[in-house]
Amino acid sequence: MQSFPNAGGGAIIEAMAARIVENKAYLSEIDGKIGDGDHGVNMAKGFGMAAERIHGREVSLSEAMALLGDVLMGEIGGSMGPLYGMTFTEFSEAIEGRERIDAALFSVMLHKGLEGVQSIGSAQVGDKTLLDTFVPAVEAFDAATNGGQSFAEALDALVKAADAGRDSTIDLVAKIGRASRLGERSRGVLDAGATSCAMILGSLADGAKSRLA
Amino acid sequence: MQRFINDPDNVVDDTVRGFVKAHRDLVRLSETNRRVVVSTHAPREGRVGVVTGGGSGHEPAFIGYTGKGLVDAVAVGELFSSPTAKSFHDAIKHANGGAGVVCLYGNYAGDNMNVKMAQKLASKDGIEVAVVVANDDVCSAPSAEREKRRGVAGEIFMWKIGGAKAAEGASLEEVRATAQRAIDNCRSIGVGLGPCTLPAVGHPNFQIEPGTMEVGIGHHGEPGIRVEPLKTAAEVARDMATIVLDDHDLAAGTDVAVLVSGLGATPLNELYILNDTIEDEIAARAFRSTAPMSATTSPRWRWSARL
């Protein structure tokens, strides 16, 4: 049964943060079309700050996620602070103290993060938010493992569904958040939160897959 | 657009430090959180604490309302961004005089989430927190969906009246109910003549073409109900008064308090020019306007109205 170690997993979060920081301008550009245009700025600030605190240290995945969750909740604010802060805090709690993470535990972790987000926000799938990426991704992961596929294959399914979910936001009308005031005018562009969520889940999946044994 | 700023990433912290220095007799910075501004009179033992918070970039809101009989502690957010749950929580702790705390803030997705989380954190500390969510902006949702409307300038009445009720020694529920009634009695509207720019982003995210105005625009540039050619101040004032008063459904002879706010950007004389017609409109509809107020860039102004 495939699994990957919790120890040293801080590197996964560092790589995730690097991807977010790299995409700072792009995320702000998308956000600018239907929002304030600061999504990339805020995400880069929070993820960058967390990466600095991890850098050069031997940090487990659960520890790095807890640290990232704290930074986002405590330093960033807005909507992304609480939503992603909650996500990573819950992810961390799910795997804390566990030496290795297999597909079953990975699923528990994903669900805990998703439920955390749904407990504080009030969005549904179809409202043009990060949930349009997150929910299908988790469902696809579970469908793959329940269908007898390997951990690695399930991670591929997760990424594919996350990307498709992100792309589905193009045709949606925003129902919550700053963009919701635009009504029909919000159709035709990606949602920034859904886009960053696809990047986050993508990095998480890449990191896990490359460490599977 | 040229500005007097230092590093664009530090606009909020620089603003707050300068503000606290300018008004050191009335306010101080929290020792534990540089994004919480506290009244020098807080906490008031045995009194309900009053907290607010929200994004920066439209001063005097929110820091300018810290003071005796007003707001005890303010959570400060990044430009146009909700403060963290931690900042709301810290503000609640600073305002806590042992009789509960009321959090009076505006209806925005981020603020709703962060206040909800702060309430949970505060309740673990044994502090009971009641909330009132301002929703006075007429153009952001139809009358039948008032709970979806944004909180804008009417929050000032909510803070003033809620703060006064708390200063009288009222209970937590009485302060909450009074502040709720205050905001329920407010209707607001914004008109924009130019787009806003976040310094860190560097360019506006939308346009208001020269010669046009956006009616019903939000504080952060949220779209309004229509874009049309710019009219005279009298015509704009008439439109604004009509939209607001039509939504209100008031009986003739009602006392109406007027607040004209420029959010720190509109020149003061223009606010007075608009007020000239607004007052006439109120009188023409057989309402009685109480002494009007103009919320200027200075966080302290004289309260001459009978509220």
Coordinates of C-alpha atoms in Angstrom, one line a residue:
Chain A
M1 CA 0.0 0.0 0.0
Q2 CA 1.5 3.3 -1.1
S3 CA 2.1 6.1 1.4
F4 CA 4.4 9.0 2.0
P5 CA 6.2 10.3 5.1
N6 CA 4.9 13.1 7.2
A7 CA 8.5 13.9 8.2
G8 CA 10.3 16.4 5.9
G9 CA 6.9 17.2 4.2
G10 CA 7.5 20.9 4.9
A11 CA 9.2 20.9 1.6
I12 CA 5.9 20.3 -0.1
I13 CA 4.5 23.4 1.5
E14 CA 7.6 25.4 0.5
A15 CA 7.1 24.3 -3.1
M16 CA 3.4 25.2 -2.9
A17 CA 4.3 28.6 -1.6
A18 CA 6.8 29.1 -4.4
R19 CA 4.1 28.3 -6.9
I20 CA 1.7 30.8 -5.4
V21 CA 4.4 33.5 -5.2
E22 CA 5.4 32.9 -8.8
N23 CA 1.8 33.4 -9.8
K24 CA 1.2 36.6 -7.8
A25 CA 0.7 38.8 -10.8
Y26 CA -1.5 36.3 -12.6
L27 CA -3.8 35.7 -9.6
S28 CA -4.1 39.5 -9.1
E29 CA -4.9 40.0 -12.8
I30 CA -7.7 37.4 -12.8
D31 CA -9.0 38.9 -9.5
G32 CA -8.9 42.4 -11.0
K33 CA -11.4 41.5 -13.7
I34 CA -14.2 40.9 -11.1
G35 CA -12.7 41.8 -7.8
D36 CA -10.3 44.2 -6.0
G37 CA -7.3 42.8 -7.8
D38 CA -5.4 41.9 -4.7
H39 CA -5.8 38.1 -4.5
G40 CA -2.3 37.5 -5.7
V41 CA -0.8 40.1 -3.5
N42 CA -2.5 38.7 -0.4
M43 CA -1.8 35.1 -1.2
A44 CA 1.9 35.7 -2.0
K45 CA 2.2 37.6 1.2
G46 CA 0.8 34.9 3.4
F47 CA 2.3 31.9 1.6
G48 CA 5.7 33.7 1.3
M49 CA 5.7 34.5 5.0
A50 CA 5.0 30.9 5.9
A51 CA 7.7 29.6 3.5
E52 CA 10.2 31.9 5.2
R53 CA 9.4 30.4 8.6
I54 CA 9.8 26.9 7.2
H55 CA 12.9 27.5 5.1
G56 CA 16.1 25.7 6.2
R57 CA 14.3 23.7 8.9
E58 CA 13.4 20.1 9.0
V59 CA 9.7 20.4 9.3
S60 CA 6.9 17.8 9.0
L61 CA 4.0 18.3 6.6
S62 CA 1.6 18.6 9.5
E63 CA 3.8 21.2 11.2
A64 CA 4.2 23.2 8.0
M65 CA 0.4 23.1 7.4
A66 CA -0.3 24.3 10.9
L67 CA 2.2 27.1 10.5
L68 CA 0.7 28.1 7.1
G69 CA -2.8 28.0 8.7
D70 CA -1.8 30.2 11.5
V71 CA -0.1 32.7 9.2
L72 CA -3.1 32.9 6.9
M73 CA -5.7 33.2 9.8
G74 CA -3.6 35.6 11.8
E75 CA -1.9 37.8 9.2
I76 CA -4.0 37.9 6.1
G77 CA -7.6 38.6 6.9
G78 CA -10.0 39.3 4.0
S79 CA -11.9 36.2 2.9
M80 CA -8.9 34.1 1.8
G81 CA -7.3 34.3 5.3
P82 CA -10.0 32.6 7.1
L83 CA -10.9 30.1 4.3
Y84 CA -7.4 28.9 3.5
G85 CA -6.3 29.4 7.1
M86 CA -9.1 27.0 8.2
T87 CA -8.2 24.6 5.4
F88 CA -4.6 24.1 6.4
T89 CA -5.3 24.1 10.1
E90 CA -7.8 21.3 9.6
F91 CA -5.4 19.5 7.2
S92 CA -2.7 19.6 9.8
E93 CA -4.9 18.3 12.6
A94 CA -5.9 15.3 10.5
I95 CA -2.4 14.1 10.0
E96 CA -0.7 15.3 13.2
G97 CA 1.4 12.7 14.9
R98 CA 1.1 10.2 12.0
E99 CA 4.3 8.9 10.6
R100 CA 3.0 8.0 7.1
I101 CA 0.1 9.2 5.1
D102 CA -1.8 6.6 3.0
A103 CA -4.7 7.2 0.6
A104 CA -7.3 6.7 3.3
L105 CA -5.7 9.2 5.7
F106 CA -5.2 11.6 2.8
S107 CA -8.9 11.4 2.1
V108 CA -9.7 12.1 5.8
M109 CA -7.4 15.1 5.6
L110 CA -9.1 16.5 2.5
H111 CA -12.5 16.1 4.0
K112 CA -11.6 17.7 7.2
G113 CA -10.2 20.7 5.3
L114 CA -13.3 20.9 3.1
E115 CA -15.7 20.7 6.1
G116 CA -13.7 23.4 7.8
V117 CA -14.2 25.8 4.9
Q118 CA -17.9 24.9 4.7
S119 CA -18.3 25.6 8.4
I120 CA -17.3 29.2 8.1
G121 CA -18.3 30.2 4.6
S122 CA -21.7 30.0 3.2
A123 CA -21.0 29.2 -0.5
Q124 CA -22.2 26.2 -2.4
V125 CA -20.8 24.5 -5.5
G126 CA -21.8 26.7 -8.5
D127 CA -21.4 30.0 -6.6
K128 CA -18.1 30.6 -8.4
T129 CA -15.7 30.2 -5.5
L130 CA -12.8 27.9 -4.4
L131 CA -15.4 25.3 -3.6
D132 CA -15.9 24.7 -7.3
T133 CA -12.4 23.4 -7.4
F134 CA -12.2 21.8 -3.9
V135 CA -15.4 19.7 -3.9
P136 CA -15.0 18.0 -7.3
A137 CA -11.3 17.3 -6.5
V138 CA -12.1 15.5 -3.2
E139 CA -14.9 13.6 -4.9
A140 CA -12.7 12.5 -7.7
F141 CA -10.0 11.3 -5.3
D142 CA -12.5 9.2 -3.4
A143 CA -14.1 7.8 -6.5
A144 CA -10.6 6.7 -7.7
T145 CA -9.6 5.0 -4.5
N146 CA -13.1 3.4 -4.1
G147 CA -12.7 2.2 -7.7
G148 CA -9.6 0.3 -6.7
Q149 CA -7.1 2.7 -8.2
S150 CA -3.7 3.4 -6.6
F151 CA -2.8 6.4 -4.4
A152 CA -0.8 7.8 -7.3
E153 CA -3.7 7.4 -9.7
A154 CA -6.1 8.9 -7.3
L155 CA -3.8 11.9 -7.0
D156 CA -3.9 12.3 -10.7
A157 CA -7.7 12.2 -10.7
L158 CA -7.7 14.8 -8.0
V159 CA -5.6 17.2 -10.0
K160 CA -7.6 16.6 -13.2
A161 CA -10.9 17.3 -11.4
A162 CA -9.4 20.4 -9.6
D163 CA -8.4 21.9 -12.9
A164 CA -11.8 21.1 -14.5
G165 CA -13.5 22.6 -11.5
R166 CA -11.5 25.7 -11.7
D167 CA -12.3 26.0 -15.4
S168 CA -16.0 25.5 -14.8
T169 CA -16.0 28.8 -12.9
I170 CA -15.6 30.7 -16.1
D171 CA -19.2 30.3 -17.1
L172 CA -20.6 30.8 -13.6
V173 CA -22.1 34.0 -12.2
A174 CA -20.6 34.9 -8.8
K175 CA -23.1 34.5 -5.9
I176 CA -20.8 35.4 -3.0
G177 CA -18.0 37.8 -2.2
R178 CA -16.9 41.0 -4.0
A179 CA -17.6 39.6 -7.4
S180 CA -21.2 38.8 -6.6
R181 CA -22.1 42.4 -6.9
L182 CA -21.3 42.2 -10.6
G183 CA -24.1 39.8 -11.4
E184 CA -24.0 38.7 -15.1
R185 CA -20.8 40.8 -15.6
S186 CA -18.9 38.2 -13.5
R187 CA -19.5 35.5 -16.1
G188 CA -16.7 34.8 -18.6
V189 CA -13.7 35.0 -16.4
L190 CA -12.1 32.5 -13.9
D191 CA -12.6 32.9 -10.2
A192 CA -9.4 33.8 -8.5
G193 CA -10.0 31.7 -5.4
A194 CA -10.9 28.7 -7.6
T195 CA -7.6 29.2 -9.5
S196 CA -5.4 29.5 -6.4
C197 CA -7.2 26.4 -5.0
A198 CA -6.3 24.4 -8.1
M199 CA -2.6 25.5 -7.7
I200 CA -2.7 24.5 -4.0
L201 CA -4.2 21.1 -4.6
G202 CA -1.9 20.5 -7.6
S203 CA 1.2 21.2 -5.5
L204 CA -0.1 19.1 -2.7
A205 CA -0.7 16.2 -5.1
D206 CA 2.7 16.6 -6.8
G207 CA 4.5 16.7 -3.5
A208 CA 2.7 13.6 -2.2
K209 CA 3.1 11.7 -5.5
S210 CA 6.9 12.3 -5.7
R211 CA 7.3 10.9 -2.2
L212 CA 5.2 7.8 -2.5
A213 CA 6.8 4.6 -1.5
Chain B
M1 CA -2.2 58.8 -9.3
Q2 CA 0.3 60.4 -7.1
R3 CA 0.2 59.9 -3.3
F4 CA 2.0 60.6 -0.1
I5 CA 3.0 57.1 0.9
N6 CA 6.1 55.1 1.8
D7 CA 6.3 51.5 0.8
P8 CA 2.9 50.7 -0.7
D9 CA 2.8 47.5 1.4
N10 CA 2.9 49.5 4.6
V11 CA 0.1 52.0 4.0
V12 CA -2.1 50.7 6.7
D13 CA 0.5 50.4 9.5
D14 CA 1.9 53.9 8.6
T15 CA -1.6 55.3 8.7
V16 CA -2.5 53.8 12.0
R17 CA 0.8 54.9 13.7
G18 CA 0.3 58.5 12.4
F19 CA -3.4 58.5 13.5
V20 CA -2.6 57.3 17.0
K21 CA 0.1 60.0 17.4
A22 CA -2.3 62.7 16.2
H23 CA -5.0 61.7 18.7
R24 CA -2.9 60.3 21.5
D25 CA -5.3 61.9 24.1
L26 CA -8.1 59.8 22.8
V27 CA -6.7 56.6 21.3
R28 CA -3.8 54.2 21.6
L29 CA -2.4 51.2 19.7
S30 CA -3.0 47.8 21.3
E31 CA 0.2 46.6 23.0
T32 CA -0.5 43.1 21.6
N33 CA -1.8 43.8 18.1
R34 CA -0.7 46.7 15.9
R35 CA -3.9 46.3 13.9
V36 CA -6.2 47.1 16.9
V37 CA -6.8 50.7 17.9
V38 CA -8.2 51.2 21.4
S39 CA -10.0 54.2 23.1
T40 CA -8.0 55.5 26.0
H41 CA -11.3 55.3 27.9
A42 CA -11.6 51.5 27.3
P43 CA -12.4 49.2 28.8
R44 CA -15.3 50.7 30.8
E45 CA -15.9 48.5 33.8
G46 CA -19.5 47.2 34.0
R47 CA -20.4 48.7 30.6
V48 CA -21.1 46.9 27.4
G49 CA -18.0 47.1 25.2
V50 CA -18.5 48.4 21.6
V51 CA -16.3 47.0 18.8
T52 CA -16.1 47.6 15.1
G53 CA -13.7 46.7 12.4
G54 CA -13.3 46.6 8.7
G55 CA -11.0 47.3 5.8
S56 CA -8.8 50.4 5.5
G57 CA -8.8 52.8 2.7
H58 CA -11.9 54.8 3.4
E59 CA -11.0 56.7 6.5
P60 CA -12.4 58.0 8.9
A61 CA -13.9 54.5 8.8
F62 CA -13.1 52.7 10.9
I63 CA -10.4 54.0 13.2
G64 CA -11.8 57.5 13.4
Y65 CA -14.8 56.4 15.4
T66 CA -12.7 55.2 18.4
G67 CA -13.6 57.3 21.5
K68 CA -15.6 57.8 24.6
G69 CA -19.3 57.0 24.0
L70 CA -18.4 55.8 20.5
V71 CA -16.4 52.7 19.8
D72 CA -14.0 51.2 22.4
A73 CA -11.8 49.2 20.1
V74 CA -11.4 48.9 16.3
A75 CA -10.0 46.0 14.3
V76 CA -8.0 47.3 11.3
G77 CA -7.9 45.4 8.1
E78 CA -5.7 45.7 5.1
L79 CA -6.9 48.1 2.3
F80 CA -10.4 47.0 1.3
S81 CA -9.9 43.7 3.2
S82 CA -11.5 42.3 6.3
P83 CA -9.4 42.4 9.5
T84 CA -8.2 39.0 10.7
A85 CA -10.3 37.0 13.2
K86 CA -7.5 37.5 15.6
S87 CA -7.8 41.3 15.3
F88 CA -11.5 41.2 15.9
H89 CA -10.9 38.9 18.9
D90 CA -8.2 41.2 20.3
A91 CA -10.5 44.2 19.9
I92 CA -13.2 42.4 21.8
K93 CA -10.8 41.6 24.6
H94 CA -9.7 45.3 24.8
A95 CA -13.4 46.5 24.9
N96 CA -14.5 43.9 27.5
G97 CA -15.7 45.6 30.7
G98 CA -17.3 42.4 32.0
A99 CA -20.8 43.2 30.7
G100 CA -20.4 41.7 27.2
V101 CA -19.3 43.2 23.9
V102 CA -21.3 44.2 20.9
C103 CA -19.6 44.0 17.5
L104 CA -21.2 46.5 15.0
Y105 CA -19.8 46.0 11.5
G106 CA -20.7 46.0 7.8
N107 CA -22.1 43.2 5.7
Y108 CA -19.2 41.8 3.7
A109 CA -18.2 38.2 3.1
G110 CA -14.8 38.4 4.8
D111 CA -16.0 40.4 7.8
N112 CA -18.9 37.9 8.3
M113 CA -16.4 35.0 8.5
N114 CA -13.8 36.7 10.6
V115 CA -16.3 38.1 13.1
K116 CA -18.0 34.7 13.4
M117 CA -14.6 33.1 14.2
A118 CA -13.7 35.9 16.7
Q119 CA -17.1 35.4 18.4
K120 CA -16.2 31.7 19.0
L121 CA -12.7 32.6 20.2
A122 CA -14.2 35.2 22.6
S123 CA -16.8 32.9 24.0
K124 CA -13.9 30.5 24.9
D125 CA -12.6 33.4 27.0
G126 CA -16.0 33.8 28.6
I127 CA -16.9 37.0 26.8
E128 CA -20.4 37.1 25.3
V129 CA -20.5 38.9 22.0
A130 CA -23.6 40.1 20.2
V131 CA -23.4 41.3 16.6
V132 CA -25.2 43.8 14.4
V133 CA -24.5 43.7 10.7
A134 CA -25.1 46.9 8.8
N135 CA -27.0 46.6 5.6
D136 CA -28.0 50.2 4.7
D137 CA -26.8 50.4 1.1
V138 CA -30.0 50.6 -0.9
C139 CA -28.5 49.8 -4.3
S140 CA -26.7 46.6 -3.4
A141 CA -29.9 44.5 -3.2
P142 CA -33.6 44.8 -3.7
S143 CA -35.8 45.8 -0.7
A144 CA -37.1 42.2 -0.4
E145 CA -33.5 41.0 0.1
R146 CA -32.3 43.7 2.5
E147 CA -30.2 41.2 4.4
K148 CA -27.9 41.0 1.4
R149 CA -27.2 44.8 1.3
R150 CA -23.7 46.1 2.1
G151 CA -23.0 48.2 5.1
V152 CA -21.9 51.7 4.3
A153 CA -22.2 55.2 5.8
G154 CA -25.2 54.3 8.0
E155 CA -22.7 52.5 10.2
I156 CA -21.8 55.8 11.7
F157 CA -25.3 56.2 13.1
M158 CA -25.1 52.6 14.3
W159 CA -21.8 53.3 16.2
K160 CA -22.9 56.6 17.6
I161 CA -26.3 55.4 18.8
G162 CA -25.0 52.0 20.0
G163 CA -22.1 53.7 21.7
A164 CA -24.4 56.1 23.5
K165 CA -26.7 53.3 24.7
A166 CA -23.7 51.4 26.0
A167 CA -22.4 54.6 27.8
E168 CA -25.8 54.9 29.5
G169 CA -25.2 51.5 31.2
A170 CA -27.7 49.5 29.2
S171 CA -27.5 45.7 29.0
L172 CA -25.9 43.8 26.1
E173 CA -29.3 42.9 24.6
E174 CA -30.5 46.5 24.9
V175 CA -27.4 47.9 23.2
R176 CA -27.7 45.3 20.4
A177 CA -31.4 46.0 19.9
T178 CA -30.8 49.7 19.9
A179 CA -27.9 49.5 17.4
Q180 CA -30.0 47.2 15.2
R181 CA -32.9 49.6 15.2
A182 CA -30.5 52.4 14.3
I183 CA -29.2 50.7 11.3
D184 CA -32.7 49.4 10.3
N185 CA -33.7 53.1 10.1
C186 CA -30.8 54.0 7.8
R187 CA -30.8 54.0 4.0
S188 CA -27.7 55.0 2.1
I189 CA -26.5 55.5 -1.4
G190 CA -23.1 56.2 -3.1
V191 CA -22.2 57.9 -6.3
G192 CA -18.7 57.6 -7.8
L193 CA -16.9 59.9 -10.1
G194 CA -13.6 58.0 -10.4
P195 CA -12.2 54.5 -9.8
C196 CA -10.2 53.5 -6.7
T197 CA -6.6 52.2 -6.9
L198 CA -5.0 50.0 -4.3
P199 CA -1.3 51.2 -4.0
A200 CA 0.1 47.7 -4.1
V201 CA -1.9 46.8 -7.2
G202 CA -1.0 50.1 -8.8
H203 CA -3.9 50.6 -11.2
P204 CA -7.6 50.8 -11.0
N205 CA -9.6 47.7 -11.6
F206 CA -12.5 49.4 -13.3
Q207 CA -13.2 52.6 -15.2
I208 CA -15.5 55.5 -14.8
E209 CA -15.2 57.3 -18.1
P210 CA -14.8 61.1 -17.9
G211 CA -18.2 62.7 -18.2
T212 CA -20.0 59.8 -16.5
M213 CA -20.9 58.8 -13.0
E214 CA -21.8 55.5 -11.4
V215 CA -24.9 55.6 -9.3
G216 CA -25.1 53.2 -6.4
I217 CA -21.4 52.4 -6.4
G218 CA -19.9 50.6 -3.3
H219 CA -17.1 51.8 -1.1
H220 CA -14.6 49.6 -2.7
G221 CA -15.8 50.2 -6.3
E222 CA -18.5 47.5 -6.2
P223 CA -20.7 48.3 -9.3
G224 CA -23.8 50.4 -8.9
I225 CA -27.2 50.1 -10.5
R226 CA -26.4 52.4 -13.5
V227 CA -23.7 54.4 -15.2
E228 CA -25.0 57.7 -16.8
P229 CA -23.7 61.1 -17.9
L230 CA -22.6 63.3 -15.0
K231 CA -25.3 65.7 -14.0
T232 CA -25.2 68.8 -11.8
A233 CA -24.8 68.4 -8.0
A234 CA -28.5 69.4 -7.6
E235 CA -29.6 66.7 -10.0
V236 CA -27.4 64.1 -8.4
A237 CA -28.6 65.1 -4.9
R238 CA -32.2 64.9 -6.1
D239 CA -31.6 61.4 -7.5
M240 CA -29.8 60.2 -4.4
A241 CA -32.5 61.6 -2.1
T242 CA -35.2 60.1 -4.2
I243 CA -33.6 56.6 -4.2
V244 CA -33.0 56.6 -0.5
L245 CA -36.3 58.1 0.6
D246 CA -38.4 55.9 -1.7
D247 CA -36.8 52.9 -0.1
H248 CA -37.5 54.2 3.3
D249 CA -41.3 54.6 3.2
L250 CA -41.5 57.3 5.9
A251 CA -44.6 59.1 7.2
A252 CA -44.8 62.9 6.5
G253 CA -43.3 64.9 9.4
T254 CA -40.7 62.3 10.3
D255 CA -37.4 63.6 11.6
V256 CA -34.6 62.7 9.2
A257 CA -30.9 62.9 10.0
V258 CA -28.6 63.4 7.0
L259 CA -25.0 62.3 6.7
V260 CA -23.0 63.3 3.6
S261 CA -19.7 61.5 3.5
G262 CA -16.9 61.8 1.0
L263 CA -14.9 58.8 2.2
G264 CA -11.9 61.0 2.4
A265 CA -11.8 61.7 -1.4
T266 CA -14.5 64.1 -2.2
P267 CA -13.6 67.8 -1.5
L268 CA -15.5 69.2 1.5
N269 CA -17.1 72.0 -0.5
E270 CA -18.7 69.5 -2.9
L271 CA -20.3 67.7 0.1
Y272 CA -21.8 71.0 1.2
I273 CA -23.1 71.8 -2.3
L274 CA -24.8 68.4 -2.4
N275 CA -26.2 69.0 1.0
D276 CA -27.8 72.2 -0.1
T277 CA -30.2 70.3 -2.4
I278 CA -30.5 67.3 -0.2
E279 CA -32.0 69.4 2.6
D280 CA -34.4 71.0 0.1
E281 CA -35.5 67.6 -1.1
I282 CA -36.2 66.4 2.4
A283 CA -38.3 69.5 3.2
A284 CA -40.2 69.2 -0.1
R285 CA -41.3 65.7 1.0
A286 CA -42.6 67.1 4.2
F287 CA -39.9 65.6 6.4
R288 CA -37.9 67.6 8.9
S289 CA -34.2 67.3 8.6
T290 CA -32.3 67.5 11.9
A291 CA -28.9 69.2 11.9
P292 CA -26.9 67.6 9.1
M293 CA -23.4 66.2 9.4
S294 CA -20.6 66.1 7.0
A295 CA -18.1 63.3 7.6
T296 CA -14.8 64.9 6.6
T297 CA -11.3 63.6 6.5
S298 CA -10.9 64.6 10.1
P299 CA -11.9 61.8 12.4
R300 CA -13.2 64.3 15.0
W301 CA -16.1 66.5 14.3
R302 CA -18.7 68.2 16.4
W303 CA -21.8 66.3 17.1
S304 CA -24.4 69.0 16.8
A305 CA -27.3 66.8 15.8
R306 CA -30.0 65.7 18.3
L307 CA -29.7 62.0 17.9

